[in-house]
Amino acid sequence: MFESHKATRLGGSGAETLDRLALTWDRYGRYVLGVIGAIAVVGVLAFLTMRARSESEQQAATRLAEADVTFWQGDYARALEMARQVSAQYPSAPSGLEAHRLAGDAAYWIGDFKTAVAEYRRYLDREKRKLLADAARRSLAYALESDGQVVEAARLYDSLVGVFDRNSSAEFLAAAARCYRLAGQRDEAIRHLRRIDQEFGETSYASPARIELGELSAATR
């Protein structure tokens, strides 16, 4: 009798538990299913987005490679057009960003320095990898100088001293001196030339710098 009574109590407790679970499911089951469904949808969308980005980058890379070949063949105008098409059609793809740099190079070599400056700046707005950004700043400095923006070019040259090898640093100091001389800032030009002589005397830029320094010093007497 004791065993029978115990079984009855357990059976009643189990039934109550099942009833509570059923009631909870009735109340919240649809929300649980909704959350699971939402997670599944997000996962599918993330997968599709990643695949679309991969396909987009592959297409952009293929077209950029074609533009690069065209550039090295010497057809700079056509390369510029192709690179700008890539950057416009695939703005979020890595190759779409790289297309701005190629467009800047192509524009520079056809003498369209304003376009070159604009394209290099678009590239630098988004390129955060230091090595690539420094290389683009070097190109931008030469484009600015060629466009007649000599003071801004000189400042950019200055910022690159010490970034690459010693011969490049001397090159940038010589370029900055050249820009300051064009801007009529003779003292700044002399200061940069002296730095080449004193700090980078073993480089190929030292001897020309000493000659120019002598000319400028003689002119100020």
PDB file of C-alpha atoms in Angstrom:
ATOM      1  CA  MET A   1       0.000   0.000   0.000  1.00  0.00           C
ATOM      2  CA  PHE A   2       2.897   2.312   0.857  1.00  0.00           C
ATOM      3  CA  GLU A   3       4.506   1.609  -2.514  1.00  0.00           C
ATOM      4  CA  SER A   4       1.255   2.248  -4.309  1.00  0.00           C
ATOM      5  CA  HIS A   5       0.762   5.540  -2.522  1.00  0.00           C
ATOM      6  CA  LYS A   6       4.336   6.578  -3.333  1.00  0.00           C
ATOM      7  CA  ALA A   7       3.869   5.804  -7.030  1.00  0.00           C
ATOM      8  CA  THR A   8       0.656   7.776  -7.055  1.00  0.00           C
ATOM      9  CA  ARG A   9       2.433  10.809  -5.574  1.00  0.00           C
ATOM     10  CA  LEU A  10       5.283  10.581  -8.099  1.00  0.00           C
ATOM     11  CA  GLY A  11       2.849  10.162 -10.932  1.00  0.00           C
ATOM     12  CA  GLY A  12       0.947  13.249  -9.881  1.00  0.00           C
ATOM     13  CA  SER A  13       4.165  15.278  -9.553  1.00  0.00           C
ATOM     14  CA  GLY A  14       5.358  14.182 -12.997  1.00  0.00           C
ATOM     15  CA  ALA A  15       2.031  15.108 -14.544  1.00  0.00           C
ATOM     16  CA  GLU A  16       2.175  18.543 -12.968  1.00  0.00           C
ATOM     17  CA  THR A  17       5.699  19.035 -14.342  1.00  0.00           C
ATOM     18  CA  LEU A  18       4.585  18.042 -17.807  1.00  0.00           C
ATOM     19  CA  ASP A  19       1.646  20.399 -17.555  1.00  0.00           C
ATOM     20  CA  ARG A  20       3.940  23.257 -16.589  1.00  0.00           C
ATOM     21  CA  LEU A  21       6.313  22.471 -19.470  1.00  0.00           C
ATOM     22  CA  ALA A  22       3.432  22.355 -21.897  1.00  0.00           C
ATOM     23  CA  LEU A  23       2.112  25.677 -20.632  1.00  0.00           C
ATOM     24  CA  THR A  24       5.584  27.255 -20.864  1.00  0.00           C
ATOM     25  CA  TRP A  25       5.986  26.001 -24.427  1.00  0.00           C
ATOM     26  CA  ASP A  26       2.560  27.364 -25.343  1.00  0.00           C
ATOM     27  CA  ARG A  27       3.617  30.763 -24.019  1.00  0.00           C
ATOM     28  CA  TYR A  28       7.208  30.972 -25.222  1.00  0.00           C
ATOM     29  CA  GLY A  29       7.677  28.273 -27.830  1.00  0.00           C
ATOM     30  CA  ARG A  30       6.881  30.532 -30.750  1.00  0.00           C
ATOM     31  CA  TYR A  31       9.461  33.038 -29.523  1.00  0.00           C
ATOM     32  CA  VAL A  32      12.120  30.334 -29.185  1.00  0.00           C
ATOM     33  CA  LEU A  33      11.392  29.152 -32.694  1.00  0.00           C
ATOM     34  CA  GLY A  34      11.493  32.763 -33.885  1.00  0.00           C
ATOM     35  CA  VAL A  35      14.911  33.319 -32.318  1.00  0.00           C
ATOM     36  CA  ILE A  36      16.255  30.093 -33.815  1.00  0.00           C
ATOM     37  CA  GLY A  37      14.834  31.082 -37.173  1.00  0.00           C
ATOM     38  CA  ALA A  38      16.354  34.549 -36.944  1.00  0.00           C
ATOM     39  CA  ILE A  39      19.777  33.091 -36.091  1.00  0.00           C
ATOM     40  CA  ALA A  40      19.507  30.766 -39.065  1.00  0.00           C
ATOM     41  CA  VAL A  41      18.575  33.644 -41.368  1.00  0.00           C
ATOM     42  CA  VAL A  42      21.494  35.751 -40.103  1.00  0.00           C
ATOM     43  CA  GLY A  43      23.847  32.846 -40.680  1.00  0.00           C
ATOM     44  CA  VAL A  44      22.602  32.328 -44.216  1.00  0.00           C
ATOM     45  CA  LEU A  45      22.840  36.045 -44.980  1.00  0.00           C
ATOM     46  CA  ALA A  46      26.374  36.213 -43.584  1.00  0.00           C
ATOM     47  CA  PHE A  47      27.399  33.257 -45.748  1.00  0.00           C
ATOM     48  CA  LEU A  48      25.833  34.765 -48.852  1.00  0.00           C
ATOM     49  CA  THR A  49      27.430  38.144 -48.133  1.00  0.00           C
ATOM     50  CA  MET A  50      30.880  36.605 -47.718  1.00  0.00           C
ATOM     51  CA  ARG A  51      30.461  34.618 -50.905  1.00  0.00           C
ATOM     52  CA  ALA A  52      29.271  37.705 -52.785  1.00  0.00           C
ATOM     53  CA  ARG A  53      32.253  39.697 -51.520  1.00  0.00           C
ATOM     54  CA  SER A  54      34.616  36.928 -52.558  1.00  0.00           C
ATOM     55  CA  GLU A  55      33.101  36.766 -56.029  1.00  0.00           C
ATOM     56  CA  SER A  56      33.163  40.572 -56.283  1.00  0.00           C
ATOM     57  CA  GLU A  57      36.848  40.672 -55.315  1.00  0.00           C
ATOM     58  CA  GLN A  58      37.697  37.966 -57.842  1.00  0.00           C
ATOM     59  CA  GLN A  59      36.013  39.933 -60.610  1.00  0.00           C
ATOM     60  CA  ALA A  60      37.664  43.185 -59.476  1.00  0.00           C
ATOM     61  CA  ALA A  61      41.089  41.532 -59.250  1.00  0.00           C
ATOM     62  CA  THR A  62      40.756  40.125 -62.759  1.00  0.00           C
ATOM     63  CA  ARG A  63      39.849  43.489 -64.241  1.00  0.00           C
ATOM     64  CA  LEU A  64      42.549  45.287 -62.248  1.00  0.00           C
ATOM     65  CA  ALA A  65      45.142  42.808 -63.517  1.00  0.00           C
ATOM     66  CA  GLU A  66      44.077  43.656 -67.073  1.00  0.00           C
ATOM     67  CA  ALA A  67      44.469  47.367 -66.307  1.00  0.00           C
ATOM     68  CA  ASP A  68      47.892  46.735 -64.782  1.00  0.00           C
ATOM     69  CA  VAL A  69      49.073  44.877 -67.876  1.00  0.00           C
ATOM     70  CA  THR A  70      47.814  47.752 -70.014  1.00  0.00           C
ATOM     71  CA  PHE A  71      49.766  50.199 -67.834  1.00  0.00           C
ATOM     72  CA  TRP A  72      53.030  48.283 -68.200  1.00  0.00           C
ATOM     73  CA  GLN A  73      52.471  48.127 -71.938  1.00  0.00           C
ATOM     74  CA  GLY A  74      52.649  51.931 -71.892  1.00  0.00           C
ATOM     75  CA  ASP A  75      49.001  52.637 -72.730  1.00  0.00           C
ATOM     76  CA  TYR A  76      48.547  54.946 -69.748  1.00  0.00           C
ATOM     77  CA  ALA A  77      45.335  56.603 -70.938  1.00  0.00           C
ATOM     78  CA  ARG A  78      43.608  53.261 -71.398  1.00  0.00           C
ATOM     79  CA  ALA A  79      44.984  51.984 -68.084  1.00  0.00           C
ATOM     80  CA  LEU A  80      43.603  55.078 -66.346  1.00  0.00           C
ATOM     81  CA  GLU A  81      40.166  54.498 -67.834  1.00  0.00           C
ATOM     82  CA  MET A  82      40.168  50.816 -66.882  1.00  0.00           C
ATOM     83  CA  ALA A  83      41.385  51.466 -63.332  1.00  0.00           C
ATOM     84  CA  ARG A  84      38.722  54.104 -62.741  1.00  0.00           C
ATOM     85  CA  GLN A  85      36.056  51.702 -63.963  1.00  0.00           C
ATOM     86  CA  VAL A  86      37.249  49.092 -61.461  1.00  0.00           C
ATOM     87  CA  SER A  87      37.242  51.570 -58.562  1.00  0.00           C
ATOM     88  CA  ALA A  88      33.744  52.777 -59.498  1.00  0.00           C
ATOM     89  CA  GLN A  89      32.225  49.318 -59.991  1.00  0.00           C
ATOM     90  CA  TYR A  90      33.875  47.620 -57.004  1.00  0.00           C
ATOM     91  CA  PRO A  91      34.336  50.378 -54.413  1.00  0.00           C
ATOM     92  CA  SER A  92      34.299  48.012 -51.415  1.00  0.00           C
ATOM     93  CA  ALA A  93      36.619  45.360 -52.841  1.00  0.00           C
ATOM     94  CA  PRO A  94      40.347  45.465 -51.990  1.00  0.00           C
ATOM     95  CA  SER A  95      41.134  45.586 -55.704  1.00  0.00           C
ATOM     96  CA  GLY A  96      38.711  48.476 -56.047  1.00  0.00           C
ATOM     97  CA  LEU A  97      40.842  50.408 -53.571  1.00  0.00           C
ATOM     98  CA  GLU A  98      44.071  49.384 -55.297  1.00  0.00           C
ATOM     99  CA  ALA A  99      42.601  50.661 -58.566  1.00  0.00           C
ATOM    100  CA  HIS A 100      42.866  54.234 -57.222  1.00  0.00           C
ATOM    101  CA  ARG A 101      46.626  53.826 -56.853  1.00  0.00           C
ATOM    102  CA  LEU A 102      46.966  52.451 -60.375  1.00  0.00           C
ATOM    103  CA  ALA A 103      44.789  55.269 -61.706  1.00  0.00           C
ATOM    104  CA  GLY A 104      47.083  57.765 -59.960  1.00  0.00           C
ATOM    105  CA  ASP A 105      50.162  56.196 -61.546  1.00  0.00           C
ATOM    106  CA  ALA A 106      48.586  56.201 -65.011  1.00  0.00           C
ATOM    107  CA  ALA A 107      47.387  59.808 -64.677  1.00  0.00           C
ATOM    108  CA  TYR A 108      50.871  60.896 -63.560  1.00  0.00           C
ATOM    109  CA  TRP A 109      52.545  59.361 -66.603  1.00  0.00           C
ATOM    110  CA  ILE A 110      50.205  61.079 -69.039  1.00  0.00           C
ATOM    111  CA  GLY A 111      50.845  64.410 -67.300  1.00  0.00           C
ATOM    112  CA  ASP A 112      47.403  64.735 -65.693  1.00  0.00           C
ATOM    113  CA  PHE A 113      48.810  65.648 -62.299  1.00  0.00           C
ATOM    114  CA  LYS A 114      45.584  66.932 -60.742  1.00  0.00           C
ATOM    115  CA  THR A 115      43.886  63.597 -61.424  1.00  0.00           C
ATOM    116  CA  ALA A 116      46.940  61.793 -60.063  1.00  0.00           C
ATOM    117  CA  VAL A 117      46.778  63.833 -56.842  1.00  0.00           C
ATOM    118  CA  ALA A 118      43.050  63.144 -56.481  1.00  0.00           C
ATOM    119  CA  GLU A 119      43.426  59.398 -57.044  1.00  0.00           C
ATOM    120  CA  TYR A 120      46.328  59.050 -54.622  1.00  0.00           C
ATOM    121  CA  ARG A 121      44.349  60.902 -51.987  1.00  0.00           C
ATOM    122  CA  ARG A 122      41.345  58.625 -52.497  1.00  0.00           C
ATOM    123  CA  TYR A 123      43.645  55.680 -52.039  1.00  0.00           C
ATOM    124  CA  LEU A 124      45.229  57.105 -48.880  1.00  0.00           C
ATOM    125  CA  ASP A 125      41.822  57.892 -47.373  1.00  0.00           C
ATOM    126  CA  ARG A 126      41.263  54.157 -46.954  1.00  0.00           C
ATOM    127  CA  GLU A 127      44.640  52.425 -47.117  1.00  0.00           C
ATOM    128  CA  LYS A 128      45.871  51.942 -43.542  1.00  0.00           C
ATOM    129  CA  ARG A 129      48.729  49.502 -44.145  1.00  0.00           C
ATOM    130  CA  LYS A 130      51.823  51.589 -43.430  1.00  0.00           C
ATOM    131  CA  LEU A 131      54.144  50.213 -46.095  1.00  0.00           C
ATOM    132  CA  LEU A 132      51.605  50.675 -48.895  1.00  0.00           C
ATOM    133  CA  ALA A 133      50.439  54.045 -47.570  1.00  0.00           C
ATOM    134  CA  ASP A 134      54.033  55.361 -47.371  1.00  0.00           C
ATOM    135  CA  ALA A 135      54.673  54.288 -50.972  1.00  0.00           C
ATOM    136  CA  ALA A 136      51.519  56.113 -52.060  1.00  0.00           C
ATOM    137  CA  ARG A 137      52.550  59.238 -50.123  1.00  0.00           C
ATOM    138  CA  ARG A 138      55.817  59.204 -52.025  1.00  0.00           C
ATOM    139  CA  SER A 139      53.903  59.150 -55.315  1.00  0.00           C
ATOM    140  CA  LEU A 140      51.558  61.861 -54.050  1.00  0.00           C
ATOM    141  CA  ALA A 141      54.502  64.113 -53.176  1.00  0.00           C
ATOM    142  CA  TYR A 142      55.877  63.889 -56.712  1.00  0.00           C
ATOM    143  CA  ALA A 143      52.412  64.489 -58.169  1.00  0.00           C
ATOM    144  CA  LEU A 144      51.937  67.577 -55.967  1.00  0.00           C
ATOM    145  CA  GLU A 145      55.325  68.942 -57.012  1.00  0.00           C
ATOM    146  CA  SER A 146      54.548  68.336 -60.684  1.00  0.00           C
ATOM    147  CA  ASP A 147      51.195  70.085 -60.224  1.00  0.00           C
ATOM    148  CA  GLY A 148      52.954  73.165 -58.822  1.00  0.00           C
ATOM    149  CA  GLN A 149      51.829  72.637 -55.222  1.00  0.00           C
ATOM    150  CA  VAL A 150      55.434  72.849 -54.113  1.00  0.00           C
ATOM    151  CA  VAL A 151      55.094  73.829 -50.455  1.00  0.00           C
ATOM    152  CA  GLU A 152      52.662  70.997 -49.728  1.00  0.00           C
ATOM    153  CA  ALA A 153      54.935  68.648 -51.671  1.00  0.00           C
ATOM    154  CA  ALA A 154      57.948  69.761 -49.622  1.00  0.00           C
ATOM    155  CA  ARG A 155      56.137  69.068 -46.362  1.00  0.00           C
ATOM    156  CA  LEU A 156      55.166  65.617 -47.579  1.00  0.00           C
ATOM    157  CA  TYR A 157      58.740  64.903 -48.651  1.00  0.00           C
ATOM    158  CA  ASP A 158      59.878  65.936 -45.175  1.00  0.00           C
ATOM    159  CA  SER A 159      57.462  63.483 -43.559  1.00  0.00           C
ATOM    160  CA  LEU A 160      59.021  60.623 -45.533  1.00  0.00           C
ATOM    161  CA  VAL A 161      62.608  61.221 -44.384  1.00  0.00           C
ATOM    162  CA  GLY A 162      63.667  58.179 -42.370  1.00  0.00           C
ATOM    163  CA  VAL A 163      60.802  56.018 -43.636  1.00  0.00           C
ATOM    164  CA  PHE A 164      62.701  54.104 -46.325  1.00  0.00           C
ATOM    165  CA  ASP A 165      66.448  53.574 -46.841  1.00  0.00           C
ATOM    166  CA  ARG A 166      69.079  56.306 -46.373  1.00  0.00           C
ATOM    167  CA  ASN A 167      69.429  57.051 -50.074  1.00  0.00           C
ATOM    168  CA  SER A 168      65.654  57.614 -50.279  1.00  0.00           C
ATOM    169  CA  SER A 169      65.817  59.940 -47.265  1.00  0.00           C
ATOM    170  CA  ALA A 170      68.490  62.007 -49.030  1.00  0.00           C
ATOM    171  CA  GLU A 171      66.325  61.978 -52.160  1.00  0.00           C
ATOM    172  CA  PHE A 172      63.375  63.392 -50.200  1.00  0.00           C
ATOM    173  CA  LEU A 173      65.516  66.106 -48.611  1.00  0.00           C
ATOM    174  CA  ALA A 174      66.802  67.094 -52.049  1.00  0.00           C
ATOM    175  CA  ALA A 175      63.258  67.134 -53.411  1.00  0.00           C
ATOM    176  CA  ALA A 176      62.058  69.253 -50.477  1.00  0.00           C
ATOM    177  CA  ALA A 177      64.963  71.672 -51.044  1.00  0.00           C
ATOM    178  CA  ARG A 178      64.019  71.891 -54.693  1.00  0.00           C
ATOM    179  CA  CYS A 179      60.413  72.677 -53.801  1.00  0.00           C
ATOM    180  CA  TYR A 180      61.350  75.320 -51.244  1.00  0.00           C
ATOM    181  CA  ARG A 181      63.690  76.927 -53.751  1.00  0.00           C
ATOM    182  CA  LEU A 182      60.829  77.078 -56.278  1.00  0.00           C
ATOM    183  CA  ALA A 183      58.630  78.603 -53.595  1.00  0.00           C
ATOM    184  CA  GLY A 184      61.211  81.310 -52.944  1.00  0.00           C
ATOM    185  CA  GLN A 185      62.030  79.961 -49.468  1.00  0.00           C
ATOM    186  CA  ARG A 186      65.823  79.966 -49.849  1.00  0.00           C
ATOM    187  CA  ASP A 187      66.617  79.496 -46.152  1.00  0.00           C
ATOM    188  CA  GLU A 188      64.524  76.330 -46.022  1.00  0.00           C
ATOM    189  CA  ALA A 189      66.210  75.054 -49.158  1.00  0.00           C
ATOM    190  CA  ILE A 190      69.647  75.682 -47.610  1.00  0.00           C
ATOM    191  CA  ARG A 191      68.650  73.938 -44.374  1.00  0.00           C
ATOM    192  CA  HIS A 192      67.576  70.801 -46.251  1.00  0.00           C
ATOM    193  CA  LEU A 193      70.706  70.732 -48.372  1.00  0.00           C
ATOM    194  CA  ARG A 194      72.862  71.018 -45.255  1.00  0.00           C
ATOM    195  CA  ARG A 195      71.058  68.029 -43.757  1.00  0.00           C
ATOM    196  CA  ILE A 196      72.004  65.966 -46.796  1.00  0.00           C
ATOM    197  CA  ASP A 197      75.646  66.996 -46.426  1.00  0.00           C
ATOM    198  CA  GLN A 198      75.767  66.451 -42.669  1.00  0.00           C
ATOM    199  CA  GLU A 199      73.525  63.403 -42.196  1.00  0.00           C
ATOM    200  CA  PHE A 200      73.609  61.578 -45.525  1.00  0.00           C
ATOM    201  CA  GLY A 201      77.045  62.432 -46.850  1.00  0.00           C
ATOM    202  CA  GLU A 202      77.660  58.915 -48.183  1.00  0.00           C
ATOM    203  CA  THR A 203      74.627  58.927 -50.494  1.00  0.00           C
ATOM    204  CA  SER A 204      74.542  59.785 -54.183  1.00  0.00           C
ATOM    205  CA  TYR A 205      72.640  62.992 -53.376  1.00  0.00           C
ATOM    206  CA  ALA A 206      75.389  64.472 -51.209  1.00  0.00           C
ATOM    207  CA  SER A 207      77.694  65.789 -53.944  1.00  0.00           C
ATOM    208  CA  PRO A 208      74.927  67.580 -55.942  1.00  0.00           C
ATOM    209  CA  ALA A 209      73.601  68.963 -52.641  1.00  0.00           C
ATOM    210  CA  ARG A 210      76.998  70.481 -51.783  1.00  0.00           C
ATOM    211  CA  ILE A 211      77.209  72.108 -55.218  1.00  0.00           C
ATOM    212  CA  GLU A 212      73.714  73.564 -54.901  1.00  0.00           C
ATOM    213  CA  LEU A 213      74.419  74.633 -51.335  1.00  0.00           C
ATOM    214  CA  GLY A 214      77.477  76.543 -52.533  1.00  0.00           C
ATOM    215  CA  GLU A 215      75.438  78.264 -55.228  1.00  0.00           C
ATOM    216  CA  LEU A 216      72.707  79.320 -52.797  1.00  0.00           C
ATOM    217  CA  SER A 217      75.183  80.439 -50.145  1.00  0.00           C
ATOM    218  CA  ALA A 218      77.082  82.549 -52.709  1.00  0.00           C
ATOM    219  CA  ALA A 219      73.845  84.140 -53.887  1.00  0.00           C
ATOM    220  CA  THR A 220      73.002  85.305 -50.366  1.00  0.00           C
ATOM    221  CA  ARG A 221      76.281  87.181 -49.833  1.00  0.00           C
TER     222      ARG A 221
END
